[in-house]
Amino acid sequence: MLRPEMASKATRLRALALYKELHRLGRDYEPSYDFHGKLRRLFEKNRNLTDDEEIEKALRLGEYIKNETLALYSLRKYRYLKRMYPSNSTTSDT
Amino acid sequence: MRPSAVQLLNILVPIKRAVDYAVKIRVNPEQTGIDLNVKHSMNPFDEIAVEEAVRIRERLKDAVKSIKVVTIGPPKSAETLRTALAMGADSAVHVEIPESAPAPEPLGVAKTLKALIERQKEGVDVVIMGKQAIDDDAGQTGQMLAGLMGWSQATFASRVEVDPEQKVANITREIDGGLEELRCNLPVIITTDLRLNEPRYASLPNIMKAKKKPVEKLTVAELGIDLTPRLETIKVTEPLKRVGGGKVANVDELLAKLKEAGVTGKRA
């Protein structure tokens, strides 16, 4: 991931870590959505940011997408399991 | 075999690398089993078990001496162990079986776990494992292990509270008709139900850190166990295809068909 020489090393590392994490998450996404393609394009679109606040905003958006995707996976898995292994009890509080 | 001294807990979490929940299961062409050339991942109920062990430590802090995960499986099962280590386990044991070997049966697994527990110099106080694996749905291993060890057991746990000082565990179980509360003396075998907790995500940094955690490799021969299957699967077939729904021309026909099917629209 290319960034201008002046960019702070810390934010560069954060951006790299975020990209790797999102890339790994994207493996389980619906293939027709092209998660990896979109991920790459979004990062590339922001490659030349220099303003600290804009960089923070972009990183926060990335974190948000990561959390949303995680929540989506969690829900999908839980819903499947709940359907396959329903609570037997008639007086369950679930 | 002997529980550890005084108030320190050693927790063992057996896990299984099972067919991933999202995979569409297909019967293999020979009709001897399912197509195993698909994505595998940690059995979801075992994820819940690992999570519960980690949460017990978060609550009891230093009272938990170790969380050890174990799996019996082919070389690829090492990845599953790494995920468990990334979630918070301290160390792992990989009882490796050849890729071509038949899947171990619950009794075989239970005997192997018993042999492993007896090897633990520091003893084991709590065994937490999934109630069943989503690929075979046997739901037997925990109970068999408890029987072999002569330990207390609490299956389908939806809430676990361990008291190391009293050496008991208070466990709520999900049963038909409601919830049952048990107090079990340690050592105890607990199997996890879906509603026990929501497992944490193993982040990439944690997965990387997990590579440094110790993984002990063993063979079943070293444990003195024979995993030869005692059951022979004769045939595996898919369930009968669902008969498609029919179309109706108008509301009257719909009502007639519903009445035929015994649906009256009145509260039973």
Short mmCIF file of C-alpha atoms in Angstrom, two decimals, chain B:
data_model
loop_
_atom_site.label_atom_id
_atom_site.label_comp_id
_atom_site.label_asym_id
_atom_site.label_seq_id
_atom_site.Cartn_x
_atom_site.Cartn_y
_atom_site.Cartn_z
CA MET B 1 -7.03 -38.21 37.50
CA ARG B 2 -6.23 -36.46 40.76
CA PRO B 3 -7.63 -32.92 40.92
CA SER B 4 -5.05 -30.22 41.38
CA ALA B 5 -4.12 -28.97 44.85
CA VAL B 6 -6.14 -26.37 46.76
CA GLN B 7 -7.72 -23.64 44.69
CA LEU B 8 -6.04 -23.61 41.29
CA LEU B 9 -8.06 -24.80 38.35
CA ASN B 10 -6.78 -26.62 35.31
CA ILE B 11 -9.29 -26.49 32.49
CA LEU B 12 -9.24 -28.84 29.52
CA VAL B 13 -11.21 -28.00 26.38
CA PRO B 14 -11.46 -30.77 23.77
CA ILE B 15 -12.32 -29.35 20.36
CA LYS B 16 -13.13 -30.80 16.97
CA ARG B 17 -12.38 -29.70 13.46
CA ALA B 18 -15.75 -30.30 11.85
CA VAL B 19 -17.42 -29.51 8.54
CA ASP B 20 -18.12 -25.77 8.49
CA TYR B 21 -21.69 -24.78 9.35
CA ALA B 22 -22.19 -22.87 6.09
CA VAL B 23 -21.27 -25.82 3.86
CA LYS B 24 -24.06 -27.48 1.95
CA ILE B 25 -23.66 -31.12 2.94
CA ARG B 26 -23.64 -33.62 0.09
CA VAL B 27 -23.60 -37.39 0.25
CA ASN B 28 -20.54 -38.85 -1.48
CA PRO B 29 -21.04 -40.88 -4.69
CA GLU B 30 -20.27 -44.17 -2.91
CA GLN B 31 -23.05 -43.43 -0.40
CA THR B 32 -20.69 -44.27 2.45
CA GLY B 33 -20.63 -40.83 3.98
CA ILE B 34 -20.62 -37.13 3.22
CA ASP B 35 -18.31 -35.24 0.91
CA LEU B 36 -15.44 -34.18 3.17
CA ASN B 37 -13.59 -32.17 0.55
CA VAL B 38 -15.18 -29.02 1.89
CA LYS B 39 -14.43 -26.19 4.26
CA HIS B 40 -13.85 -27.22 7.86
CA SER B 41 -13.72 -25.10 10.99
CA MET B 42 -13.99 -25.46 14.74
CA ASN B 43 -17.25 -27.02 15.81
CA PRO B 44 -19.41 -24.05 16.93
CA PHE B 45 -20.26 -25.70 20.24
CA ASP B 46 -16.55 -26.16 20.90
CA GLU B 47 -15.99 -22.46 20.17
CA ILE B 48 -18.52 -21.78 22.88
CA ALA B 49 -16.58 -24.12 25.17
CA VAL B 50 -13.28 -22.31 24.53
CA GLU B 51 -15.02 -18.98 25.09
CA GLU B 52 -16.48 -20.19 28.38
CA ALA B 53 -13.07 -21.33 29.61
CA VAL B 54 -11.63 -17.92 28.78
CA ARG B 55 -14.54 -16.19 30.52
CA ILE B 56 -14.09 -18.35 33.62
CA ARG B 57 -10.53 -17.10 33.76
CA GLU B 58 -11.68 -13.51 33.27
CA ARG B 59 -13.93 -13.93 36.28
CA LEU B 60 -11.67 -16.02 38.55
CA LYS B 61 -8.38 -14.49 37.39
CA ASP B 62 -5.39 -16.26 38.98
CA ALA B 63 -7.49 -19.12 40.25
CA VAL B 64 -7.34 -20.55 36.74
CA LYS B 65 -3.89 -22.01 36.33
CA SER B 66 -4.17 -23.24 32.76
CA ILE B 67 -6.52 -23.59 29.83
CA LYS B 68 -5.44 -26.40 27.58
CA VAL B 69 -7.15 -27.33 24.32
CA VAL B 70 -6.89 -30.73 22.71
CA THR B 71 -7.98 -32.16 19.39
CA ILE B 72 -7.84 -35.58 17.79
CA GLY B 73 -7.48 -35.18 14.07
CA PRO B 74 -5.41 -35.02 10.92
CA PRO B 75 -2.55 -32.53 10.46
CA LYS B 76 -4.99 -29.81 9.33
CA SER B 77 -6.55 -29.82 12.79
CA ALA B 78 -3.55 -27.80 13.93
CA GLU B 79 -5.25 -24.73 12.45
CA THR B 80 -8.25 -25.30 14.66
CA LEU B 81 -5.98 -25.48 17.69
CA ARG B 82 -4.38 -22.21 16.65
CA THR B 83 -7.79 -20.51 16.57
CA ALA B 84 -8.49 -21.75 20.09
CA LEU B 85 -5.10 -20.49 21.25
CA ALA B 86 -5.88 -17.15 19.61
CA MET B 87 -9.13 -16.98 21.59
CA GLY B 88 -7.22 -17.29 24.84
CA ALA B 89 -6.12 -20.86 25.55
CA ASP B 90 -2.58 -21.23 26.91
CA SER B 91 -1.41 -24.42 25.28
CA ALA B 92 -2.61 -27.20 23.04
CA VAL B 93 -2.28 -30.92 22.47
CA HIS B 94 -2.63 -32.36 19.00
CA VAL B 95 -3.34 -36.09 18.95
CA GLU B 96 -2.51 -36.57 15.32
CA ILE B 97 -4.14 -39.26 13.21
CA PRO B 98 -3.39 -39.87 9.52
CA GLU B 99 -5.36 -37.95 6.91
CA SER B 100 -6.72 -41.22 5.53
CA ALA B 101 -7.84 -42.61 8.89
CA PRO B 102 -11.58 -42.94 9.53
CA ALA B 103 -13.15 -40.33 11.78
CA PRO B 104 -12.79 -41.35 15.42
CA GLU B 105 -15.95 -42.49 17.15
CA PRO B 106 -17.21 -40.83 20.34
CA LEU B 107 -16.15 -43.77 22.52
CA GLY B 108 -12.69 -43.72 20.96
CA VAL B 109 -12.45 -39.98 21.56
CA ALA B 110 -13.60 -40.37 25.16
CA LYS B 111 -11.02 -43.08 25.83
CA THR B 112 -8.29 -40.97 24.27
CA LEU B 113 -9.29 -37.99 26.40
CA LYS B 114 -9.26 -40.18 29.50
CA ALA B 115 -5.74 -41.35 28.69
CA LEU B 116 -4.69 -37.74 28.15
CA ILE B 117 -6.25 -36.53 31.40
CA GLU B 118 -4.45 -39.27 33.31
CA ARG B 119 -1.18 -38.07 31.82
CA GLN B 120 -1.64 -34.54 33.13
CA LYS B 121 0.73 -34.16 36.08
CA GLU B 122 -1.18 -31.17 37.37
CA GLY B 123 -4.51 -32.90 36.99
CA VAL B 124 -7.66 -31.60 35.35
CA ASP B 125 -10.49 -29.99 37.30
CA VAL B 126 -12.91 -28.91 34.63
CA VAL B 127 -13.47 -30.32 31.16
CA ILE B 128 -15.64 -28.11 28.95
CA MET B 129 -16.63 -29.35 25.55
CA GLY B 130 -19.31 -28.88 22.93
CA LYS B 131 -22.50 -30.84 23.47
CA GLN B 132 -22.30 -32.28 19.96
CA ALA B 133 -20.44 -31.86 16.71
CA ILE B 134 -22.45 -30.32 13.90
CA ASP B 135 -21.23 -32.85 11.36
CA ASP B 136 -22.16 -36.07 13.14
CA ASP B 137 -24.54 -34.78 15.84
CA ALA B 138 -23.57 -37.73 18.05
CA GLY B 139 -23.69 -35.83 21.34
CA GLN B 140 -22.08 -38.71 23.22
CA THR B 141 -18.46 -37.92 23.92
CA GLY B 142 -18.95 -35.76 27.02
CA GLN B 143 -21.24 -38.25 28.68
CA MET B 144 -19.01 -41.19 27.82
CA LEU B 145 -15.97 -39.40 29.20
CA ALA B 146 -17.78 -38.65 32.44
CA GLY B 147 -18.73 -42.31 32.71
CA LEU B 148 -15.19 -43.51 32.01
CA MET B 149 -13.66 -41.07 34.50
CA GLY B 150 -16.36 -41.53 37.12
CA TRP B 151 -16.70 -37.72 37.28
CA SER B 152 -19.77 -35.55 37.70
CA GLN B 153 -21.26 -34.20 34.49
CA ALA B 154 -23.51 -31.34 33.49
CA THR B 155 -24.59 -31.41 29.88
CA PHE B 156 -26.32 -28.72 27.78
CA ALA B 157 -25.02 -26.03 30.11
CA SER B 158 -26.47 -22.58 29.56
CA ARG B 159 -24.77 -21.01 32.56
CA VAL B 160 -21.59 -22.02 34.37
CA GLU B 161 -20.19 -20.75 37.63
CA VAL B 162 -17.12 -22.38 39.11
CA ASP B 163 -16.22 -22.00 42.78
CA PRO B 164 -12.63 -23.18 43.20
CA GLU B 165 -12.63 -22.69 46.98
CA GLN B 166 -15.67 -24.89 47.53
CA LYS B 167 -14.47 -27.12 44.69
CA VAL B 168 -17.89 -27.11 43.08
CA ALA B 169 -19.46 -25.82 39.91
CA ASN B 170 -22.99 -24.43 39.78
CA ILE B 171 -24.42 -25.14 36.38
CA THR B 172 -27.74 -24.38 34.74
CA ARG B 173 -28.84 -26.89 32.15
CA GLU B 174 -31.25 -26.55 29.26
CA ILE B 175 -33.69 -29.43 29.39
CA ASP B 176 -37.13 -30.16 27.96
CA GLY B 177 -39.57 -28.12 29.92
CA GLY B 178 -37.18 -25.51 31.23
CA LEU B 179 -33.95 -25.11 33.14
CA GLU B 180 -32.30 -27.32 35.73
CA GLU B 181 -29.74 -26.13 38.25
CA LEU B 182 -27.03 -28.47 39.38
CA ARG B 183 -24.20 -28.24 41.84
CA CYS B 184 -21.40 -30.56 40.80
CA ASN B 185 -18.31 -31.51 42.71
CA LEU B 186 -15.06 -30.95 40.89
CA PRO B 187 -13.71 -32.50 38.76
CA VAL B 188 -16.59 -32.08 36.35
CA ILE B 189 -17.39 -32.59 32.67
CA ILE B 190 -19.46 -29.79 31.18
CA THR B 191 -20.93 -29.79 27.70
CA THR B 192 -21.99 -26.49 26.21
CA ASP B 193 -25.33 -25.48 24.83
CA LEU B 194 -25.81 -22.76 22.23
CA ARG B 195 -27.11 -20.24 24.72
CA LEU B 196 -24.12 -20.35 27.04
CA ASN B 197 -22.20 -17.50 25.46
CA GLU B 198 -21.20 -15.82 22.20
CA PRO B 199 -17.64 -16.70 21.22
CA ARG B 200 -15.18 -13.92 20.54
CA TYR B 201 -13.61 -13.34 17.17
CA ALA B 202 -9.99 -14.48 16.93
CA SER B 203 -8.33 -11.40 15.48
CA LEU B 204 -5.37 -11.63 13.13
CA PRO B 205 -2.86 -10.25 15.67
CA ASN B 206 -4.02 -12.86 18.19
CA ILE B 207 -3.70 -15.61 15.61
CA MET B 208 -0.12 -14.48 15.00
CA LYS B 209 0.64 -14.43 18.72
CA ALA B 210 -0.88 -17.90 19.06
CA LYS B 211 1.88 -19.31 16.88
CA LYS B 212 4.22 -18.90 19.84
CA LYS B 213 2.03 -20.91 22.23
CA PRO B 214 3.12 -24.51 22.84
CA VAL B 215 1.47 -27.34 20.93
CA GLU B 216 2.29 -30.85 22.11
CA LYS B 217 2.03 -33.57 19.47
CA LEU B 218 0.99 -37.07 20.45
CA THR B 219 -0.11 -40.23 18.70
CA VAL B 220 -2.92 -42.52 19.83
CA ALA B 221 -0.37 -45.32 20.14
CA GLU B 222 1.55 -43.28 22.71
CA LEU B 223 -1.66 -43.00 24.68
CA GLY B 224 -2.28 -46.73 24.35
CA ILE B 225 -5.58 -46.30 22.55
CA ASP B 226 -6.99 -48.11 19.53
CA LEU B 227 -9.29 -45.92 17.47
CA THR B 228 -10.46 -48.68 15.13
CA PRO B 229 -14.15 -48.04 14.50
CA ARG B 230 -16.57 -50.41 16.18
CA LEU B 231 -19.42 -49.33 13.95
CA GLU B 232 -19.72 -49.91 10.26
CA THR B 233 -21.71 -47.40 8.26
CA ILE B 234 -23.70 -49.39 5.74
CA LYS B 235 -25.27 -46.59 3.74
CA VAL B 236 -25.77 -42.84 3.77
CA THR B 237 -28.48 -41.26 1.67
CA GLU B 238 -30.04 -37.84 1.35
CA PRO B 239 -33.48 -37.28 2.80
CA LEU B 240 -36.41 -37.57 0.38
CA LYS B 241 -36.90 -34.52 -1.76
CA ARG B 242 -39.60 -32.17 -0.59
CA VAL B 243 -42.78 -32.33 -2.65
CA GLY B 244 -43.33 -28.94 -4.24
CA GLY B 245 -46.18 -26.66 -3.28
CA GLY B 246 -49.21 -26.35 -5.52
CA LYS B 247 -50.70 -23.20 -6.97
CA VAL B 248 -54.28 -22.17 -6.28
CA ALA B 249 -56.52 -20.18 -8.63
CA ASN B 250 -58.33 -18.01 -6.12
CA VAL B 251 -59.03 -17.36 -2.46
CA ASP B 252 -61.90 -19.87 -2.29
CA GLU B 253 -59.61 -22.61 -3.52
CA LEU B 254 -57.00 -21.53 -1.01
CA LEU B 255 -59.50 -21.80 1.82
CA ALA B 256 -60.63 -25.21 0.58
CA LYS B 257 -57.04 -26.48 0.48
CA LEU B 258 -56.32 -25.10 3.95
CA LYS B 259 -59.40 -26.79 5.35
CA GLU B 260 -58.27 -30.04 3.71
CA ALA B 261 -54.96 -29.70 5.48
CA GLY B 262 -56.71 -29.14 8.78
CA VAL B 263 -55.91 -25.47 9.16
CA THR B 264 -59.00 -23.70 10.51
CA GLY B 265 -57.60 -20.33 11.45
CA LYS B 266 -58.98 -20.74 14.96
CA ARG B 267 -56.65 -20.75 17.95
CA ALA B 268 -56.02 -24.35 19.09
#
